[in-house]
């Protein structure tokens, strides 16, 4: 499993990409919104608590090797395990959504997280690339 991570400032732009691909399927998360606009609006509530944070969007994609597949339930468990190993604990208290893309050769998911919690706390994404390498190795062994 490979992880690719990016950070940004636009929930709407990231969510438009994640939800707008052909074959995109929601597989987990804590957001109630049904589309990119609603989810972005939802994440904006927490964002307004900490306007000093310029890059609140944390986006990770997890990709399996070509030919390997997981079902939706197992992907959801992988996403929760990944978030926990990244230090987003408990994931139920943060705003996030996970979407599976089936339009390419590699089965993969996109996880979009609001680094700003509903209490105004901020998840520190420092060294996240290195943490993701360790997390994906551990998850491969577990799943």
PDB file of C-alpha atoms in Angstrom:
ATOM      1  CA  UNK A   1       0.000   0.000   0.000  1.00  0.00           C
ATOM      2  CA  UNK A   2       1.245   3.441  -0.908  1.00  0.00           C
ATOM      3  CA  UNK A   3       0.203   6.752   0.610  1.00  0.00           C
ATOM      4  CA  UNK A   4       0.338  10.137  -1.067  1.00  0.00           C
ATOM      5  CA  UNK A   5      -0.292  13.222   1.053  1.00  0.00           C
ATOM      6  CA  UNK A   6      -1.038  16.835   0.268  1.00  0.00           C
ATOM      7  CA  UNK A   7      -2.147  19.863   2.248  1.00  0.00           C
ATOM      8  CA  UNK A   8      -4.160  22.778   1.002  1.00  0.00           C
ATOM      9  CA  UNK A   9      -6.498  25.637   1.697  1.00  0.00           C
ATOM     10  CA  UNK A  10      -9.610  24.742  -0.319  1.00  0.00           C
ATOM     11  CA  UNK A  11     -11.972  22.101   1.003  1.00  0.00           C
ATOM     12  CA  UNK A  12     -14.276  22.675  -1.933  1.00  0.00           C
ATOM     13  CA  UNK A  13     -11.597  22.116  -4.561  1.00  0.00           C
ATOM     14  CA  UNK A  14     -10.323  18.947  -2.928  1.00  0.00           C
ATOM     15  CA  UNK A  15     -13.815  17.574  -2.323  1.00  0.00           C
ATOM     16  CA  UNK A  16     -14.895  18.403  -5.894  1.00  0.00           C
ATOM     17  CA  UNK A  17     -12.047  16.227  -7.140  1.00  0.00           C
ATOM     18  CA  UNK A  18     -12.614  13.386  -4.677  1.00  0.00           C
ATOM     19  CA  UNK A  19     -16.381  13.163  -5.166  1.00  0.00           C
ATOM     20  CA  UNK A  20     -16.543  14.060  -8.851  1.00  0.00           C
ATOM     21  CA  UNK A  21     -14.638  11.164 -10.393  1.00  0.00           C
ATOM     22  CA  UNK A  22     -16.554   8.487 -12.251  1.00  0.00           C
ATOM     23  CA  UNK A  23     -17.065   5.542  -9.952  1.00  0.00           C
ATOM     24  CA  UNK A  24     -16.452   7.544  -6.747  1.00  0.00           C
ATOM     25  CA  UNK A  25     -18.076   5.882  -3.733  1.00  0.00           C
ATOM     26  CA  UNK A  26     -18.241   7.225  -0.166  1.00  0.00           C
ATOM     27  CA  UNK A  27     -16.876   4.607   2.197  1.00  0.00           C
ATOM     28  CA  UNK A  28     -16.629   6.411   5.533  1.00  0.00           C
ATOM     29  CA  UNK A  29     -16.237   9.549   7.526  1.00  0.00           C
ATOM     30  CA  UNK A  30     -17.965  11.831   9.969  1.00  0.00           C
ATOM     31  CA  UNK A  31     -19.550  14.351   7.600  1.00  0.00           C
ATOM     32  CA  UNK A  32     -23.281  14.441   6.975  1.00  0.00           C
ATOM     33  CA  UNK A  33     -23.125  16.370   3.695  1.00  0.00           C
ATOM     34  CA  UNK A  34     -24.089  14.488   0.554  1.00  0.00           C
ATOM     35  CA  UNK A  35     -21.938  16.368  -1.963  1.00  0.00           C
ATOM     36  CA  UNK A  36     -18.786  18.494  -2.130  1.00  0.00           C
ATOM     37  CA  UNK A  37     -20.640  21.750  -1.533  1.00  0.00           C
ATOM     38  CA  UNK A  38     -22.439  20.493   1.595  1.00  0.00           C
ATOM     39  CA  UNK A  39     -19.321  18.842   3.034  1.00  0.00           C
ATOM     40  CA  UNK A  40     -17.235  21.942   2.354  1.00  0.00           C
ATOM     41  CA  UNK A  41     -19.812  24.107   4.113  1.00  0.00           C
ATOM     42  CA  UNK A  42     -19.751  21.697   7.060  1.00  0.00           C
ATOM     43  CA  UNK A  43     -15.945  21.860   7.299  1.00  0.00           C
ATOM     44  CA  UNK A  44     -16.114  25.648   7.074  1.00  0.00           C
ATOM     45  CA  UNK A  45     -17.776  25.782  10.493  1.00  0.00           C
ATOM     46  CA  UNK A  46     -14.641  24.469  12.201  1.00  0.00           C
ATOM     47  CA  UNK A  47     -12.380  26.428   9.879  1.00  0.00           C
ATOM     48  CA  UNK A  48     -13.859  29.702  11.107  1.00  0.00           C
ATOM     49  CA  UNK A  49     -12.728  28.808  14.638  1.00  0.00           C
ATOM     50  CA  UNK A  50      -9.076  29.120  13.579  1.00  0.00           C
ATOM     51  CA  UNK A  51      -8.679  31.572  10.734  1.00  0.00           C
ATOM     52  CA  UNK A  52      -4.945  31.703  11.492  1.00  0.00           C
ATOM     53  CA  UNK A  53      -4.546  28.209   9.987  1.00  0.00           C
ATOM     54  CA  UNK A  54      -3.920  28.769   6.279  1.00  0.00           C
ATOM     55  CA  UNK A  55      -3.816  25.114   5.176  1.00  0.00           C
ATOM     56  CA  UNK A  56      -6.507  23.207   7.061  1.00  0.00           C
ATOM     57  CA  UNK A  57      -7.097  20.620   4.312  1.00  0.00           C
ATOM     58  CA  UNK A  58      -5.230  17.332   4.722  1.00  0.00           C
ATOM     59  CA  UNK A  59      -5.678  14.906   1.830  1.00  0.00           C
ATOM     60  CA  UNK A  60      -4.247  11.397   1.740  1.00  0.00           C
ATOM     61  CA  UNK A  61      -4.716   8.812  -0.946  1.00  0.00           C
ATOM     62  CA  UNK A  62      -4.051   5.155  -0.166  1.00  0.00           C
ATOM     63  CA  UNK A  63      -3.421   2.917  -3.139  1.00  0.00           C
ATOM     64  CA  UNK A  64      -3.139  -0.852  -3.387  1.00  0.00           C
ATOM     65  CA  UNK A  65      -0.842  -2.632  -5.818  1.00  0.00           C
ATOM     66  CA  UNK A  66      -2.300  -3.394  -9.238  1.00  0.00           C
ATOM     67  CA  UNK A  67      -4.647  -6.377  -9.063  1.00  0.00           C
ATOM     68  CA  UNK A  68      -5.343  -6.177  -5.321  1.00  0.00           C
ATOM     69  CA  UNK A  69      -8.781  -5.104  -4.087  1.00  0.00           C
ATOM     70  CA  UNK A  70     -10.585  -4.549  -0.796  1.00  0.00           C
ATOM     71  CA  UNK A  71     -14.317  -4.397  -0.215  1.00  0.00           C
ATOM     72  CA  UNK A  72     -15.971  -1.236   1.112  1.00  0.00           C
ATOM     73  CA  UNK A  73     -16.164  -2.406   4.729  1.00  0.00           C
ATOM     74  CA  UNK A  74     -12.492  -3.358   4.806  1.00  0.00           C
ATOM     75  CA  UNK A  75     -11.472  -0.040   3.200  1.00  0.00           C
ATOM     76  CA  UNK A  76     -13.408   1.800   5.914  1.00  0.00           C
ATOM     77  CA  UNK A  77     -11.465  -0.115   8.586  1.00  0.00           C
ATOM     78  CA  UNK A  78      -8.188   0.631   6.807  1.00  0.00           C
ATOM     79  CA  UNK A  79      -9.040   4.353   6.719  1.00  0.00           C
ATOM     80  CA  UNK A  80      -9.868   4.438  10.439  1.00  0.00           C
ATOM     81  CA  UNK A  81      -6.685   2.519  11.283  1.00  0.00           C
ATOM     82  CA  UNK A  82      -4.632   4.853   9.094  1.00  0.00           C
ATOM     83  CA  UNK A  83      -6.079   7.975  10.735  1.00  0.00           C
ATOM     84  CA  UNK A  84      -5.428   6.561  14.202  1.00  0.00           C
ATOM     85  CA  UNK A  85      -1.823   5.691  13.308  1.00  0.00           C
ATOM     86  CA  UNK A  86      -1.376   9.205  11.922  1.00  0.00           C
ATOM     87  CA  UNK A  87      -2.351  10.635  15.305  1.00  0.00           C
ATOM     88  CA  UNK A  88      -5.873  11.701  14.421  1.00  0.00           C
ATOM     89  CA  UNK A  89      -7.326  10.116  17.532  1.00  0.00           C
ATOM     90  CA  UNK A  90     -10.112   9.428  17.854  1.00  0.00           C
ATOM     91  CA  UNK A  91     -11.102   9.838  14.219  1.00  0.00           C
ATOM     92  CA  UNK A  92     -14.765  10.099  15.255  1.00  0.00           C
ATOM     93  CA  UNK A  93     -14.076  13.533  16.775  1.00  0.00           C
ATOM     94  CA  UNK A  94     -12.562  15.032  13.626  1.00  0.00           C
ATOM     95  CA  UNK A  95     -14.247  16.043  10.385  1.00  0.00           C
ATOM     96  CA  UNK A  96     -13.227  13.651   7.623  1.00  0.00           C
ATOM     97  CA  UNK A  97     -14.560  11.781   4.654  1.00  0.00           C
ATOM     98  CA  UNK A  98     -13.232   8.850   2.642  1.00  0.00           C
ATOM     99  CA  UNK A  99     -14.047   8.058  -0.979  1.00  0.00           C
ATOM    100  CA  UNK A 100     -13.070   5.071  -3.061  1.00  0.00           C
ATOM    101  CA  UNK A 101     -12.159   5.439  -6.729  1.00  0.00           C
ATOM    102  CA  UNK A 102     -12.590   2.475  -9.020  1.00  0.00           C
ATOM    103  CA  UNK A 103     -11.833   4.206 -12.306  1.00  0.00           C
ATOM    104  CA  UNK A 104      -8.178   3.208 -12.598  1.00  0.00           C
ATOM    105  CA  UNK A 105      -5.879   0.202 -12.487  1.00  0.00           C
ATOM    106  CA  UNK A 106      -5.242   0.595  -8.766  1.00  0.00           C
ATOM    107  CA  UNK A 107      -7.932   0.231  -6.109  1.00  0.00           C
ATOM    108  CA  UNK A 108      -7.530   3.362  -3.979  1.00  0.00           C
ATOM    109  CA  UNK A 109      -9.212   5.695  -1.530  1.00  0.00           C
ATOM    110  CA  UNK A 110      -9.001   9.391  -0.811  1.00  0.00           C
ATOM    111  CA  UNK A 111      -9.255  10.653   2.755  1.00  0.00           C
ATOM    112  CA  UNK A 112      -9.953  14.345   3.317  1.00  0.00           C
ATOM    113  CA  UNK A 113      -9.511  15.631   6.864  1.00  0.00           C
ATOM    114  CA  UNK A 114     -10.146  19.028   8.423  1.00  0.00           C
ATOM    115  CA  UNK A 115      -7.054  19.646  10.565  1.00  0.00           C
ATOM    116  CA  UNK A 116      -9.151  21.996  12.710  1.00  0.00           C
ATOM    117  CA  UNK A 117     -11.342  20.227  15.242  1.00  0.00           C
ATOM    118  CA  UNK A 118     -14.781  21.416  16.305  1.00  0.00           C
ATOM    119  CA  UNK A 119     -13.244  22.628  19.580  1.00  0.00           C
ATOM    120  CA  UNK A 120     -10.724  24.796  17.715  1.00  0.00           C
ATOM    121  CA  UNK A 121      -7.833  22.416  18.329  1.00  0.00           C
ATOM    122  CA  UNK A 122      -5.472  21.819  15.409  1.00  0.00           C
ATOM    123  CA  UNK A 123      -3.988  18.480  14.414  1.00  0.00           C
ATOM    124  CA  UNK A 124      -0.264  18.917  13.767  1.00  0.00           C
ATOM    125  CA  UNK A 125       0.527  17.290  10.432  1.00  0.00           C
ATOM    126  CA  UNK A 126       4.282  17.617  10.945  1.00  0.00           C
ATOM    127  CA  UNK A 127       6.338  14.718   9.566  1.00  0.00           C
ATOM    128  CA  UNK A 128       3.137  13.251   8.144  1.00  0.00           C
ATOM    129  CA  UNK A 129       4.867  11.751   5.113  1.00  0.00           C
ATOM    130  CA  UNK A 130       7.186   9.700   7.335  1.00  0.00           C
ATOM    131  CA  UNK A 131       4.340   8.709   9.655  1.00  0.00           C
ATOM    132  CA  UNK A 132       2.338   7.574   6.625  1.00  0.00           C
ATOM    133  CA  UNK A 133       5.126   5.243   5.489  1.00  0.00           C
ATOM    134  CA  UNK A 134       5.167   3.568   8.905  1.00  0.00           C
ATOM    135  CA  UNK A 135       1.369   3.519   9.120  1.00  0.00           C
ATOM    136  CA  UNK A 136       0.880   1.862   5.735  1.00  0.00           C
ATOM    137  CA  UNK A 137       3.476  -0.801   6.555  1.00  0.00           C
ATOM    138  CA  UNK A 138       1.696  -1.601   9.825  1.00  0.00           C
ATOM    139  CA  UNK A 139      -1.696  -1.660   8.136  1.00  0.00           C
ATOM    140  CA  UNK A 140      -0.466  -4.036   5.431  1.00  0.00           C
ATOM    141  CA  UNK A 141       0.544  -6.492   8.156  1.00  0.00           C
ATOM    142  CA  UNK A 142      -2.777  -6.095  10.005  1.00  0.00           C
ATOM    143  CA  UNK A 143      -5.086  -6.326   6.992  1.00  0.00           C
TER     144      UNK A 143
END
